Coordinates of N, CA and C in Angstrom, one line a residue:
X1 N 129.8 82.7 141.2 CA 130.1 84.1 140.9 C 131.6 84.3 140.9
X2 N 132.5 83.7 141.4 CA 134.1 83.5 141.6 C 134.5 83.4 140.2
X3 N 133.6 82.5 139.8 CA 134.3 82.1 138.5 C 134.1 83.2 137.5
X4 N 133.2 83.5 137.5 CA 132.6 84.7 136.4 C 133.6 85.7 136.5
X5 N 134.3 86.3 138.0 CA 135.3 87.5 138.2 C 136.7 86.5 137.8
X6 N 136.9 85.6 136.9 CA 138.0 84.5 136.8 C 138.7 84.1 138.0
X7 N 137.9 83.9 138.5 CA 138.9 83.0 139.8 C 138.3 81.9 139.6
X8 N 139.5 80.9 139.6 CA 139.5 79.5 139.8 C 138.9 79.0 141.2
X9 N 138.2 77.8 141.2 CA 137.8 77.4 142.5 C 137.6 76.2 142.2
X10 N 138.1 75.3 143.6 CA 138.2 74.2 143.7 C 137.5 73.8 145.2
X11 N 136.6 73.0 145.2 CA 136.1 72.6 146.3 C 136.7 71.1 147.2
X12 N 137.2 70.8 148.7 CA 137.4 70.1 148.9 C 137.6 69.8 150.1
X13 N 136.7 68.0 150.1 CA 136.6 67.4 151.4 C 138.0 66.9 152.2
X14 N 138.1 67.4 153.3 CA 139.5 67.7 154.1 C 139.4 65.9 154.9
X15 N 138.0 65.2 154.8 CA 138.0 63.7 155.2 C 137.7 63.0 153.8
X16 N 138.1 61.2 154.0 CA 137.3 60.8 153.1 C 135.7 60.3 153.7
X17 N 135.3 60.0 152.7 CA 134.2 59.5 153.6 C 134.3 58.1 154.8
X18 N 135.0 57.5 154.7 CA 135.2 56.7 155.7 C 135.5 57.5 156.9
X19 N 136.6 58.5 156.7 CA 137.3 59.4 158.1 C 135.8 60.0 158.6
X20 N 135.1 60.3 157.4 CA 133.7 61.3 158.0 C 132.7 60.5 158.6
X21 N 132.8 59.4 158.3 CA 131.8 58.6 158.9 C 132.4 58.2 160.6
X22 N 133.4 57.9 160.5 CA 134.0 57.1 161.5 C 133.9 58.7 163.0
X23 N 134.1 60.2 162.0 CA 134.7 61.1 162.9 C 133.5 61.4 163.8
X24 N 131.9 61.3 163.1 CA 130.7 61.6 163.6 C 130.7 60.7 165.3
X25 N 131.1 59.8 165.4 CA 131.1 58.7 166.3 C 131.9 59.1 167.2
X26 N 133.5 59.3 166.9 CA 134.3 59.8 167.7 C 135.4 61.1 168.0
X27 N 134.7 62.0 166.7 CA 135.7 62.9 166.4 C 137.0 63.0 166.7
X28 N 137.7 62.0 166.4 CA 139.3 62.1 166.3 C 139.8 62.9 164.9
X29 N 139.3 62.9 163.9 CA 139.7 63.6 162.8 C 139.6 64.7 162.5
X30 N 138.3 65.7 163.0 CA 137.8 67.0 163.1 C 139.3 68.0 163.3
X31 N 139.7 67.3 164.6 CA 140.8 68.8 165.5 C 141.8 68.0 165.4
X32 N 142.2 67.5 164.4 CA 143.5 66.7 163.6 C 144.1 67.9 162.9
X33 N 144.2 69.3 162.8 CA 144.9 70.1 162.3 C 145.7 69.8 161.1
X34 N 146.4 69.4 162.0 CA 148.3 69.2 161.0 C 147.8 68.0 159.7
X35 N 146.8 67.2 159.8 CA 146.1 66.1 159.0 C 145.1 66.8 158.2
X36 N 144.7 67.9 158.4 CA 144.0 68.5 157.6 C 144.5 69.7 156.8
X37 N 145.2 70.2 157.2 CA 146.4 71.3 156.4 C 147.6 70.4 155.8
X38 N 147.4 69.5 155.8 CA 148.4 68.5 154.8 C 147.3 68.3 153.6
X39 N 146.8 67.9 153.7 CA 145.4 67.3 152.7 C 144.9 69.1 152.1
X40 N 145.2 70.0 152.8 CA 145.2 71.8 152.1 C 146.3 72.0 151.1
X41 N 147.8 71.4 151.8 CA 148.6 71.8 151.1 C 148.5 70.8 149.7
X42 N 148.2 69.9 150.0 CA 147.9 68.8 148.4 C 147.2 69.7 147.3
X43 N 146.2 70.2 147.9 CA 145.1 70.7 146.8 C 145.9 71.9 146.0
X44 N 146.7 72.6 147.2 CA 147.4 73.4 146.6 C 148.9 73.5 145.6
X45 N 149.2 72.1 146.0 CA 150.2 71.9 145.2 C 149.6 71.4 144.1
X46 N 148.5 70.9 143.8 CA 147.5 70.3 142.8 C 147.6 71.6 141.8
X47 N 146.5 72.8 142.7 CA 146.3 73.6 141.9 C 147.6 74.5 141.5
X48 N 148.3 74.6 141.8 CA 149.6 75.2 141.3 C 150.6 75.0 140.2
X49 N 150.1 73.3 140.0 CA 150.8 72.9 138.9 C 150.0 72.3 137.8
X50 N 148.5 72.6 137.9 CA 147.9 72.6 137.1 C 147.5 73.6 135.5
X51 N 147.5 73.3 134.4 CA 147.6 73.8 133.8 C 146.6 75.3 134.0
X52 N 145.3 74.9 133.9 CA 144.4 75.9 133.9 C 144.0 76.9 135.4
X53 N 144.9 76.4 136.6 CA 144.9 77.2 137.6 C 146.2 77.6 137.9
X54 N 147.3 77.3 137.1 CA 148.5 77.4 138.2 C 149.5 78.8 138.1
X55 N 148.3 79.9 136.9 CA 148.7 80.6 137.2 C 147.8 81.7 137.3
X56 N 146.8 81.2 138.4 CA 145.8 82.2 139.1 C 146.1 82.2 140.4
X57 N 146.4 83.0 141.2 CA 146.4 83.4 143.0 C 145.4 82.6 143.3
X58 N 146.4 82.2 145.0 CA 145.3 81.2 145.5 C 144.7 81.6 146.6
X59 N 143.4 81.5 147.1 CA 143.1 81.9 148.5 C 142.4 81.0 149.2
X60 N 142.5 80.7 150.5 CA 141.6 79.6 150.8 C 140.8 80.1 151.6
X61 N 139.5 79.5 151.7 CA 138.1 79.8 152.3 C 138.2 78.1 153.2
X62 N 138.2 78.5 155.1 CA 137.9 77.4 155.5 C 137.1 77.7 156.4
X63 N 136.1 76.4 156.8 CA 135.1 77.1 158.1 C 135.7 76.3 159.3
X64 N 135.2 76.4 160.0 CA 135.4 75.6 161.4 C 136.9 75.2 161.4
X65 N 136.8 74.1 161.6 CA 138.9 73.7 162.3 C 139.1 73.7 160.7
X66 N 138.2 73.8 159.6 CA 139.1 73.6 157.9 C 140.0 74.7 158.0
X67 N 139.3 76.1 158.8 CA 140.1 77.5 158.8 C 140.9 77.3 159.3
X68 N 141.5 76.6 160.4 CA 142.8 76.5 161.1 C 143.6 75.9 159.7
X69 N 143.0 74.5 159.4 CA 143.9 73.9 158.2 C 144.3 75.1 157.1
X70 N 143.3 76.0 156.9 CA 144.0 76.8 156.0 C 144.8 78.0 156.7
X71 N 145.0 78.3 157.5 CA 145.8 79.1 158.4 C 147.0 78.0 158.3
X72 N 147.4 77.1 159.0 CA 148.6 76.6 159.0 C 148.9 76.4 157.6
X73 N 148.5 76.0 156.2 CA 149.2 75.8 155.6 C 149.4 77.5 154.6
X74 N 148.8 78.6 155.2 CA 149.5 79.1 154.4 C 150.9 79.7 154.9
X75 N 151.2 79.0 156.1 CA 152.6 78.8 156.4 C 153.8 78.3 155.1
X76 N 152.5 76.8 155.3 CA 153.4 75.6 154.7 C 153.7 76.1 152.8
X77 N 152.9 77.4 153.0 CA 152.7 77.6 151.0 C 152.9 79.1 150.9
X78 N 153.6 79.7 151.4 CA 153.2 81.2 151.4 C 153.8 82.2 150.4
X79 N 154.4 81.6 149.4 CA 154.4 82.5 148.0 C 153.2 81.5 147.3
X80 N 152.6 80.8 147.6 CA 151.1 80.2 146.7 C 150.1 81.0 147.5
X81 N 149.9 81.0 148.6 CA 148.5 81.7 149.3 C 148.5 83.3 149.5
X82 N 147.9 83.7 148.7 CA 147.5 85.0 148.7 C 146.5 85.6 149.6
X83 N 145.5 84.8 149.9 CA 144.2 85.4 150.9 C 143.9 84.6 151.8
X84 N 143.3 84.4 152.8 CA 142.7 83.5 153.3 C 141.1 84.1 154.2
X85 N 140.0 83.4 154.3 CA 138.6 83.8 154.8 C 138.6 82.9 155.8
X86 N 138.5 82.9 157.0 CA 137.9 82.3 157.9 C 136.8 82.3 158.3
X87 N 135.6 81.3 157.6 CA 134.2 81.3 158.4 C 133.8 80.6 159.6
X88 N 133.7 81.5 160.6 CA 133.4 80.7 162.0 C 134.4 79.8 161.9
X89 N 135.8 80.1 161.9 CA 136.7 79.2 162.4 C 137.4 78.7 163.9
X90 N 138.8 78.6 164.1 CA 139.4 78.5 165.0 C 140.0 78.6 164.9
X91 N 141.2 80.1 164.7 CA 142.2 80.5 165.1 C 143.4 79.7 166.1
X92 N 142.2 79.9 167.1 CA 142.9 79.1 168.1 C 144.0 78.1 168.2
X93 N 143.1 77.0 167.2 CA 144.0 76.0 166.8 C 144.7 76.0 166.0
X94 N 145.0 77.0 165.5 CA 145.8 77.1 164.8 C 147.0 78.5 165.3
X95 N 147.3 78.7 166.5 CA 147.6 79.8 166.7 C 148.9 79.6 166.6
X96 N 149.9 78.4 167.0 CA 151.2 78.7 166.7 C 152.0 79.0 165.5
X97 N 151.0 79.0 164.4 CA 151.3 79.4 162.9 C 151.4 81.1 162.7
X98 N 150.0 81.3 163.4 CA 149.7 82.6 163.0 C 150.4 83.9 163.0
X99 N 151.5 83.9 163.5 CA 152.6 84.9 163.6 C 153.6 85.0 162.4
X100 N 153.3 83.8 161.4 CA 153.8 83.5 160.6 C 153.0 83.4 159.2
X101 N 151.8 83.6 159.5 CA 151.2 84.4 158.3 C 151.4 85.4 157.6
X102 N 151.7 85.4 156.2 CA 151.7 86.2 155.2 C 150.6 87.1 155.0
X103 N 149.9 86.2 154.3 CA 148.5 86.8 153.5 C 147.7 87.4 154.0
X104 N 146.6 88.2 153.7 CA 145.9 89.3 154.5 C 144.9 87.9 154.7
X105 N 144.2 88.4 156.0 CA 143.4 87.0 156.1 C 141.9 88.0 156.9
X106 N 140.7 87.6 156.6 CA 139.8 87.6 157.1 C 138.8 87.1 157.9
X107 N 139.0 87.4 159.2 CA 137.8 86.7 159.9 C 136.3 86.5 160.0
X108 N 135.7 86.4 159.7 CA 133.9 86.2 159.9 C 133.5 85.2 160.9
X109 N 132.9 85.8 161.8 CA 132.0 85.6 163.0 C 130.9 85.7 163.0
X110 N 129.7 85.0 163.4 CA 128.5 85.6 163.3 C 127.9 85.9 164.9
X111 N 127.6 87.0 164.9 CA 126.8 87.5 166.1 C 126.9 86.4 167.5
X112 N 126.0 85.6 166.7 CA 125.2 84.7 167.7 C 126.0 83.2 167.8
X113 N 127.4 83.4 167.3 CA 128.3 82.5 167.5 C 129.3 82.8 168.8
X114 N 128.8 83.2 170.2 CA 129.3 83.5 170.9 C 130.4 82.6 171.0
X115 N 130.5 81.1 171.2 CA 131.6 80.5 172.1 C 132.5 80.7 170.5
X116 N 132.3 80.7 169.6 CA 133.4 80.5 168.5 C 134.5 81.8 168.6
X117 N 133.5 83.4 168.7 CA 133.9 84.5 169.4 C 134.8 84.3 170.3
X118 N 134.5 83.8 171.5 CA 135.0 83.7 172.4 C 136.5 82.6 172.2
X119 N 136.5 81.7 171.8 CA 137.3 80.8 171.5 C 138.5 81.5 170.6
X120 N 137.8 81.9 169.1 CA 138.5 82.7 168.5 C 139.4 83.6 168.9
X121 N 138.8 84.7 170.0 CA 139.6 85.5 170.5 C 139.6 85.7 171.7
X122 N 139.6 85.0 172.3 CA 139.8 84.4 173.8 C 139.2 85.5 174.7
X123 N 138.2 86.3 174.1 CA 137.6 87.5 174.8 C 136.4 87.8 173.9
X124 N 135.5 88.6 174.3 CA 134.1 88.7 174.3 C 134.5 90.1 173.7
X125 N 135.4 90.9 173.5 CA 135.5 92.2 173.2 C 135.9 91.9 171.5
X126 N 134.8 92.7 170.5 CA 136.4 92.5 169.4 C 137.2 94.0 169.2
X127 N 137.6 94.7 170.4 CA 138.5 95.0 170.5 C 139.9 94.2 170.8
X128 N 139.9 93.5 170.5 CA 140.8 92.5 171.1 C 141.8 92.3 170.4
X129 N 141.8 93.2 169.4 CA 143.5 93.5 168.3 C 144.7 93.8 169.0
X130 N 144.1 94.5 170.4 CA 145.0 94.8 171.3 C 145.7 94.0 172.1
X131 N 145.0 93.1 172.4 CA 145.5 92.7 173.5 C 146.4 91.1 173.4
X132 N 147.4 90.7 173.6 CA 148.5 90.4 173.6 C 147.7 88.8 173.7
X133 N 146.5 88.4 174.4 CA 146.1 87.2 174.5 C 145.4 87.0 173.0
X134 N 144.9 87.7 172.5 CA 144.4 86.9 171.3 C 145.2 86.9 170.0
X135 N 144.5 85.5 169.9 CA 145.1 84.6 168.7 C 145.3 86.1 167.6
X136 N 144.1 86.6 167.4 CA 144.0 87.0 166.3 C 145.0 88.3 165.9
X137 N 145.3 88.6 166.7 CA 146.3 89.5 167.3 C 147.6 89.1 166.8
X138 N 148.0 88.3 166.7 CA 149.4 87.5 166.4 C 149.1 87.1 164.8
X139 N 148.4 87.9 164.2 CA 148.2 87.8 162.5 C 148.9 89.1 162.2
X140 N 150.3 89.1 161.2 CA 150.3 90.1 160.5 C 149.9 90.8 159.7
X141 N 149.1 90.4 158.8 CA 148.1 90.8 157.9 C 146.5 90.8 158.1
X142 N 146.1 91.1 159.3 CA 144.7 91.0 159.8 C 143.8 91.7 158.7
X143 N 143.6 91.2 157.7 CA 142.8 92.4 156.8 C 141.7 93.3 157.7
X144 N 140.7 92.3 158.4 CA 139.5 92.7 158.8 C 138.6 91.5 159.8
X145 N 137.9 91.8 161.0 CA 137.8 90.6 161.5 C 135.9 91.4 161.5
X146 N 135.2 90.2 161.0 CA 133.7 90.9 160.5 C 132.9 90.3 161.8
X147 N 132.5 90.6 162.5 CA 130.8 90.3 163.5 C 129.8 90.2 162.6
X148 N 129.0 89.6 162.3 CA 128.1 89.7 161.3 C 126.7 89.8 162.3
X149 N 126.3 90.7 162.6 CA 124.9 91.3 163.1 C 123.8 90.3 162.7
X150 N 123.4 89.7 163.7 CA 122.3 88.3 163.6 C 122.8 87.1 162.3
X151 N 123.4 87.2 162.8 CA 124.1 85.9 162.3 C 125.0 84.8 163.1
X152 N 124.2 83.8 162.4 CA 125.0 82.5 162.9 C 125.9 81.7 161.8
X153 N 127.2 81.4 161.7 CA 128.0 80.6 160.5 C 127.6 79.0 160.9
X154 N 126.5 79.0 161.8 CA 126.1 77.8 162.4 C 124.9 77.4 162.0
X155 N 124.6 76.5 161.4 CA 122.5 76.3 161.5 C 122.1 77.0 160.3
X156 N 120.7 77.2 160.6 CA 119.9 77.7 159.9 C 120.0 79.6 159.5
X157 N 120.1 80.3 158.5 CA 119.8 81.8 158.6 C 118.8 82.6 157.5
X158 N 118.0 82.2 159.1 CA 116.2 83.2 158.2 C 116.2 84.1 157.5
X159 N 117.7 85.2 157.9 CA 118.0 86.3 156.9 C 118.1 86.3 155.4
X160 N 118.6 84.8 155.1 CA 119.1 85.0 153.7 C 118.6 83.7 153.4
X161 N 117.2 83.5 154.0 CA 116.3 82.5 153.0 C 115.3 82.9 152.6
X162 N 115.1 83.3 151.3 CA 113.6 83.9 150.7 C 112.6 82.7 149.8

């Protein structure tokens, strides 16, 4: 549906498959950050000088630690990154960036994702725009940070299988 409103989209594995195989075992590559917002900024330097994308706005959509990777690189890119979505990410790890964010960026949480909640914003409240400990707090452009009501960005969701 991205494409139909003309937005370009590009899909991309932040391991190769050897890194993914090897990471299942030991997870050394998963919370490699700075290795995975390198391999963000590629795509983006890809898409930027590509003919048929490089002059559409870029936004990146990352889940889990990919969100951190796309948080720190829209440091590393920030007249190319325009948006950024965080599904069930980790701010966290990515938090010495985040004060340095441009782009309006979105958070999504699902309900029943307590520890990512919790992690995310180092507090159980999402009032927590306020308070000086959370990551998310230290974003200048907080568009919107979503709780999604019986939802998990994790597993299976009964809601939206018909």
């Amino acid at each position: 549906e991205l494409q139909y409103g003309r937005l370009a989209t590009l899909l991309v594995d932040l391991l190769t498959d050897e890194e993914a195989s090897r990471d299942q075992l030991t997870g050394e590559f998963r919370f490699d950050i700075h290795l995975l917002a390198r391999r963000v900024v590629n795509a983006i330097d890809w898409a930027a000088r590509a003919p048929v994308t490089g002059a559409v706005p870029i936004g990146l959509f990352g889940a889990s630690t990919g969100a951190s990777a796309a948080l720190y690189s829209a440091v590393l890119r920030p007249n190319d990154v325009q948006a950024i979505v965080s599904r069930g990410g980790r701010p966290d790890l990515a938090e010495s960036a985040l004060s340095l964010i441009d782009a309006p960026t979105l958070l999504i949480v699902g309900e029943h994702d307590a520890n990512v909640l919790a992690l995310s914003l180092r507090t159980t409240s999402p009032a927590c725009t306020t308070s000086a400990r959370c990551p998310a707090a230290r974003l200048k452009h907080l568009a919107y940070l979503r709780c999604e009501p019986n939802f998990s960005c994790f597993g299976n969701h009964p809601d939206l299988e018909s």
